[in-house]
PDB file of C-alpha atoms in Angstrom:
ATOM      1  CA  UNK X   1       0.000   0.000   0.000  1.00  0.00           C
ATOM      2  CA  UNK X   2       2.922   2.255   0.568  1.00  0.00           C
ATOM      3  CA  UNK X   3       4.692   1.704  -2.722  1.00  0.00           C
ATOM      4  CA  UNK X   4       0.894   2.476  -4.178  1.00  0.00           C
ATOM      5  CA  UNK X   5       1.260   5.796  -2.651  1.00  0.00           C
ATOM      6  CA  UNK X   6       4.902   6.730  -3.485  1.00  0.00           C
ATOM      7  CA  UNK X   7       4.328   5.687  -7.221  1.00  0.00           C
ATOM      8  CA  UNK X   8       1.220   7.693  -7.024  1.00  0.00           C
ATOM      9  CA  UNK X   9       2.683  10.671  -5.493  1.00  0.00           C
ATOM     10  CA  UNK X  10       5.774  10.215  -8.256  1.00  0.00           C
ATOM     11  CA  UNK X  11       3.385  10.053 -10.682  1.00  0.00           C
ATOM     12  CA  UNK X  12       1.285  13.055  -9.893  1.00  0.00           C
ATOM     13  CA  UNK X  13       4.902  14.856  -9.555  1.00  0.00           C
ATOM     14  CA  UNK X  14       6.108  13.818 -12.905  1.00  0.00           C
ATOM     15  CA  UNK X  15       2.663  15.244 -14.526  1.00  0.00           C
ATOM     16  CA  UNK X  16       2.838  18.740 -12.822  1.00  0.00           C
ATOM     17  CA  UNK X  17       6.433  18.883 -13.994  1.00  0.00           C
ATOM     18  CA  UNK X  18       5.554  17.717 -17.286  1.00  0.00           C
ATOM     19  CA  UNK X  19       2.568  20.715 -16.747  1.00  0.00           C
ATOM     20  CA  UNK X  20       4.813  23.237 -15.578  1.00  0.00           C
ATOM     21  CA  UNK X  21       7.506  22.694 -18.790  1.00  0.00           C
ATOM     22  CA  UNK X  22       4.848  23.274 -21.275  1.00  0.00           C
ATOM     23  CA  UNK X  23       3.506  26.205 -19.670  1.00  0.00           C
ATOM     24  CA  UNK X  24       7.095  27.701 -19.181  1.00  0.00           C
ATOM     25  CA  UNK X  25       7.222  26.687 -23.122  1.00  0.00           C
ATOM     26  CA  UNK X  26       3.935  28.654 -23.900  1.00  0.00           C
ATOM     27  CA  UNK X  27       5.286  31.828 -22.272  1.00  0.00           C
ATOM     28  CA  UNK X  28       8.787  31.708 -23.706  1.00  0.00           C
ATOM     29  CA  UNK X  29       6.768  31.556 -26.950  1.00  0.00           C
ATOM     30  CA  UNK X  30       4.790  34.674 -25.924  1.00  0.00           C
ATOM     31  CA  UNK X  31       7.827  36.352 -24.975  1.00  0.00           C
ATOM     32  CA  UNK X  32       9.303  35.649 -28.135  1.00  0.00           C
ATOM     33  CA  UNK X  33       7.099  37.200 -29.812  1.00  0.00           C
ATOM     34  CA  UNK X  34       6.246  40.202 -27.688  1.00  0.00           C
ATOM     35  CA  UNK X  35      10.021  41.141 -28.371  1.00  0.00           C
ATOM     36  CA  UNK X  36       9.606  40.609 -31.885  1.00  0.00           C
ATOM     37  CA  UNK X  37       6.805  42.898 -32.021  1.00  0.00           C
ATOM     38  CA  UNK X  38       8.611  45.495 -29.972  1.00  0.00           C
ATOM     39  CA  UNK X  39      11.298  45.353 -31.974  1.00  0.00           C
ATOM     40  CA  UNK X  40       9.355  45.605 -35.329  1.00  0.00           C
ATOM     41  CA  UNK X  41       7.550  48.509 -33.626  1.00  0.00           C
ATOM     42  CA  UNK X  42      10.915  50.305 -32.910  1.00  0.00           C
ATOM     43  CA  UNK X  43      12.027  49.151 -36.561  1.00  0.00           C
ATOM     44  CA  UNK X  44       9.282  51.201 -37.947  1.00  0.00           C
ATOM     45  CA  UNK X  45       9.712  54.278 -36.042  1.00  0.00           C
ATOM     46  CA  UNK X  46      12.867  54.624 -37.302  1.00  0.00           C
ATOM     47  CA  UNK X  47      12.537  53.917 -41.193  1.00  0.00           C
ATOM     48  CA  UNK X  48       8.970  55.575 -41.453  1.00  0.00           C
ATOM     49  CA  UNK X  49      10.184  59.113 -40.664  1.00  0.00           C
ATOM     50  CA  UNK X  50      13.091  58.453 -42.844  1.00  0.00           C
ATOM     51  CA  UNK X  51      11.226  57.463 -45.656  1.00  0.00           C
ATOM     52  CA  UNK X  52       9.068  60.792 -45.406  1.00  0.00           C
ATOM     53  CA  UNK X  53      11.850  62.737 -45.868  1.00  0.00           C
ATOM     54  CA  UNK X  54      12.989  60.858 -48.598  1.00  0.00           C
ATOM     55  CA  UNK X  55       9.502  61.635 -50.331  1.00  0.00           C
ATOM     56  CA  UNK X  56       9.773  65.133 -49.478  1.00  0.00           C
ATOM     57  CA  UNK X  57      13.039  65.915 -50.522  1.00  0.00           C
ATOM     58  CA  UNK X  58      12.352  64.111 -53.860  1.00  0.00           C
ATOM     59  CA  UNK X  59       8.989  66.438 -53.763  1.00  0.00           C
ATOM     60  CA  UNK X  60      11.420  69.847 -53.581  1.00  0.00           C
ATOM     61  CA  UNK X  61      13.841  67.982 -55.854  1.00  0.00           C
ATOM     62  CA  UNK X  62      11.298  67.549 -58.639  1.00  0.00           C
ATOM     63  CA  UNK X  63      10.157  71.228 -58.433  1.00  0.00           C
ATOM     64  CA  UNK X  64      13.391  73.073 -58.093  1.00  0.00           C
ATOM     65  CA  UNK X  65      14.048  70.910 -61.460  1.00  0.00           C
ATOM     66  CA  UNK X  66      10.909  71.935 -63.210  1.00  0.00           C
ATOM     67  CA  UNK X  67      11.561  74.965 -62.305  1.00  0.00           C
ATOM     68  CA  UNK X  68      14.939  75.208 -63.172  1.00  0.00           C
ATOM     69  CA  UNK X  69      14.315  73.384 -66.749  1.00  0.00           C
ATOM     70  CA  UNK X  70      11.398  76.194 -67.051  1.00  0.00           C
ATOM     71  CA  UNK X  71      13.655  79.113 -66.297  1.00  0.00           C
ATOM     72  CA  UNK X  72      16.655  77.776 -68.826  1.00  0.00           C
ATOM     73  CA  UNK X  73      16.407  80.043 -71.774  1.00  0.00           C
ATOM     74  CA  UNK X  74      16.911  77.554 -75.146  1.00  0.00           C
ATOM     75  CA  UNK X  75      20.139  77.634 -77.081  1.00  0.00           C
ATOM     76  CA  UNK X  76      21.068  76.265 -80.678  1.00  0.00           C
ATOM     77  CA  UNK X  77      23.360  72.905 -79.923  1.00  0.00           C
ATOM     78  CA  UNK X  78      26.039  74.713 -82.524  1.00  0.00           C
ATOM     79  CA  UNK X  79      25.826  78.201 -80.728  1.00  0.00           C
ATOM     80  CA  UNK X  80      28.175  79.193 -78.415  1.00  0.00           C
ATOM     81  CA  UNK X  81      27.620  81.549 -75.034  1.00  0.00           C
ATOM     82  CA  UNK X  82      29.263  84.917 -74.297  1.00  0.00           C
ATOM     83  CA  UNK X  83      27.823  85.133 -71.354  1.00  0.00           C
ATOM     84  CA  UNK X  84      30.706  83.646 -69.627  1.00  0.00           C
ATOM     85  CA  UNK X  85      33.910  83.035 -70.211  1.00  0.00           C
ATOM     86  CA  UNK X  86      35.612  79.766 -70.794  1.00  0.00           C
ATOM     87  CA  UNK X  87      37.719  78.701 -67.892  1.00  0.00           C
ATOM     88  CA  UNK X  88      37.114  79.729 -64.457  1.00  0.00           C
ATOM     89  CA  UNK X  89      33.637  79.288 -62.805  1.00  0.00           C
ATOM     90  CA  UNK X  90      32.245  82.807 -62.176  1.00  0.00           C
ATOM     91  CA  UNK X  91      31.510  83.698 -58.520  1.00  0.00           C
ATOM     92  CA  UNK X  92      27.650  82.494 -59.120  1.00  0.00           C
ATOM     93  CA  UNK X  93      29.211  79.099 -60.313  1.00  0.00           C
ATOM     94  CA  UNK X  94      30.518  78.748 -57.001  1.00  0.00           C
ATOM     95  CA  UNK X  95      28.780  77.244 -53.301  1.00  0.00           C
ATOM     96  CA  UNK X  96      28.834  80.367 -51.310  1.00  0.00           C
ATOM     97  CA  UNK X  97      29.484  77.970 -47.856  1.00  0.00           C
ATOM     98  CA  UNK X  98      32.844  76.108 -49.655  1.00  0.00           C
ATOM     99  CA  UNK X  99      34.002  77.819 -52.897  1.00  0.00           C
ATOM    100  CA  UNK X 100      33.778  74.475 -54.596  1.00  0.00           C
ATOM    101  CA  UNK X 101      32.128  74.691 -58.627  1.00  0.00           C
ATOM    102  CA  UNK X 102      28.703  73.914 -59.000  1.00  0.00           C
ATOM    103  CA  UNK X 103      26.344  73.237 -61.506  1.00  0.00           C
ATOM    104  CA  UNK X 104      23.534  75.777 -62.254  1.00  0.00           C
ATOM    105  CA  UNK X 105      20.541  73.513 -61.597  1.00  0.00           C
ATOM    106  CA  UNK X 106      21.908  72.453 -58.296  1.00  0.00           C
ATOM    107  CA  UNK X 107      19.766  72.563 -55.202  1.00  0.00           C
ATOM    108  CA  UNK X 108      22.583  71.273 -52.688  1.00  0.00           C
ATOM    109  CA  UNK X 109      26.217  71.875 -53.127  1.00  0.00           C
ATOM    110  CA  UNK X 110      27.982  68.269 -53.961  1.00  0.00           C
ATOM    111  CA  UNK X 111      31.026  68.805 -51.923  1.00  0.00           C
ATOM    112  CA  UNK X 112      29.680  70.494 -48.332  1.00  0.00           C
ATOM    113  CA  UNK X 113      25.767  70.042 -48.656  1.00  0.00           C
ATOM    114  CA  UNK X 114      24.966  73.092 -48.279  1.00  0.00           C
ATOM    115  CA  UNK X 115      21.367  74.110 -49.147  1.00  0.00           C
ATOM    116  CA  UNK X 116      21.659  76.568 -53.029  1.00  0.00           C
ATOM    117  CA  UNK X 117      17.867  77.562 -53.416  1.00  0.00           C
TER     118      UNK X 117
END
């Protein structure tokens, strides 16, 4: 009768361990993924406000262009300008933050990144 009871009581031991593993199993799996979500979360908050000003510079890039295209007056391919001499950029050819030569339809300079509209 007493072996009855010790297999019994090993038994019922074995089974809440048994219990107690898969429950420890269902919340590591919960855990899991409430990190994962967390982290997607925190994933998100970073690249969505990138990604809007992405879109927004492309948004000013595109209209300083059209703009820029617009303004350009329209020259024969075989005509030459005297606007300008050949040679050394003029002191509107230049970034006004680093001296370095730009081109007329810039909207940033290419060496400093400085802002030209």
């Amino acid at each position: 009768m007493l072996t009855q009871q010790y297999f019994s009581a090993y038994s019922n031991a074995v089974d809440n361990a048994e219990r107690g593993k898969s429950g420890q199993r269902i919340q590591h799996a919960v855990d899991l993924f409430m990190a994962f979500s967390a982290l997607m979360i925190f994933v998100l908050a970073i690249i969505v406000p990138i990604l809007v000003q992405v879109e927004r510079n492309t948004r000013i890039f595109t209209a300083n262009a059209g703009t820029v295209a617009a303004s350009a007056p329209e020259r024969d391919a075989g005509s030459v300008s005297t606007d300008q001499p050949t040679g050394a950029p003029s002191k509107a050819e230049l970034c006004p933050n680093c001296q370095q030569p730009i081109s007329a339809g810039d909207a940033f300079c290419g060496h400093c990144g400085q802002r030209l509209t």
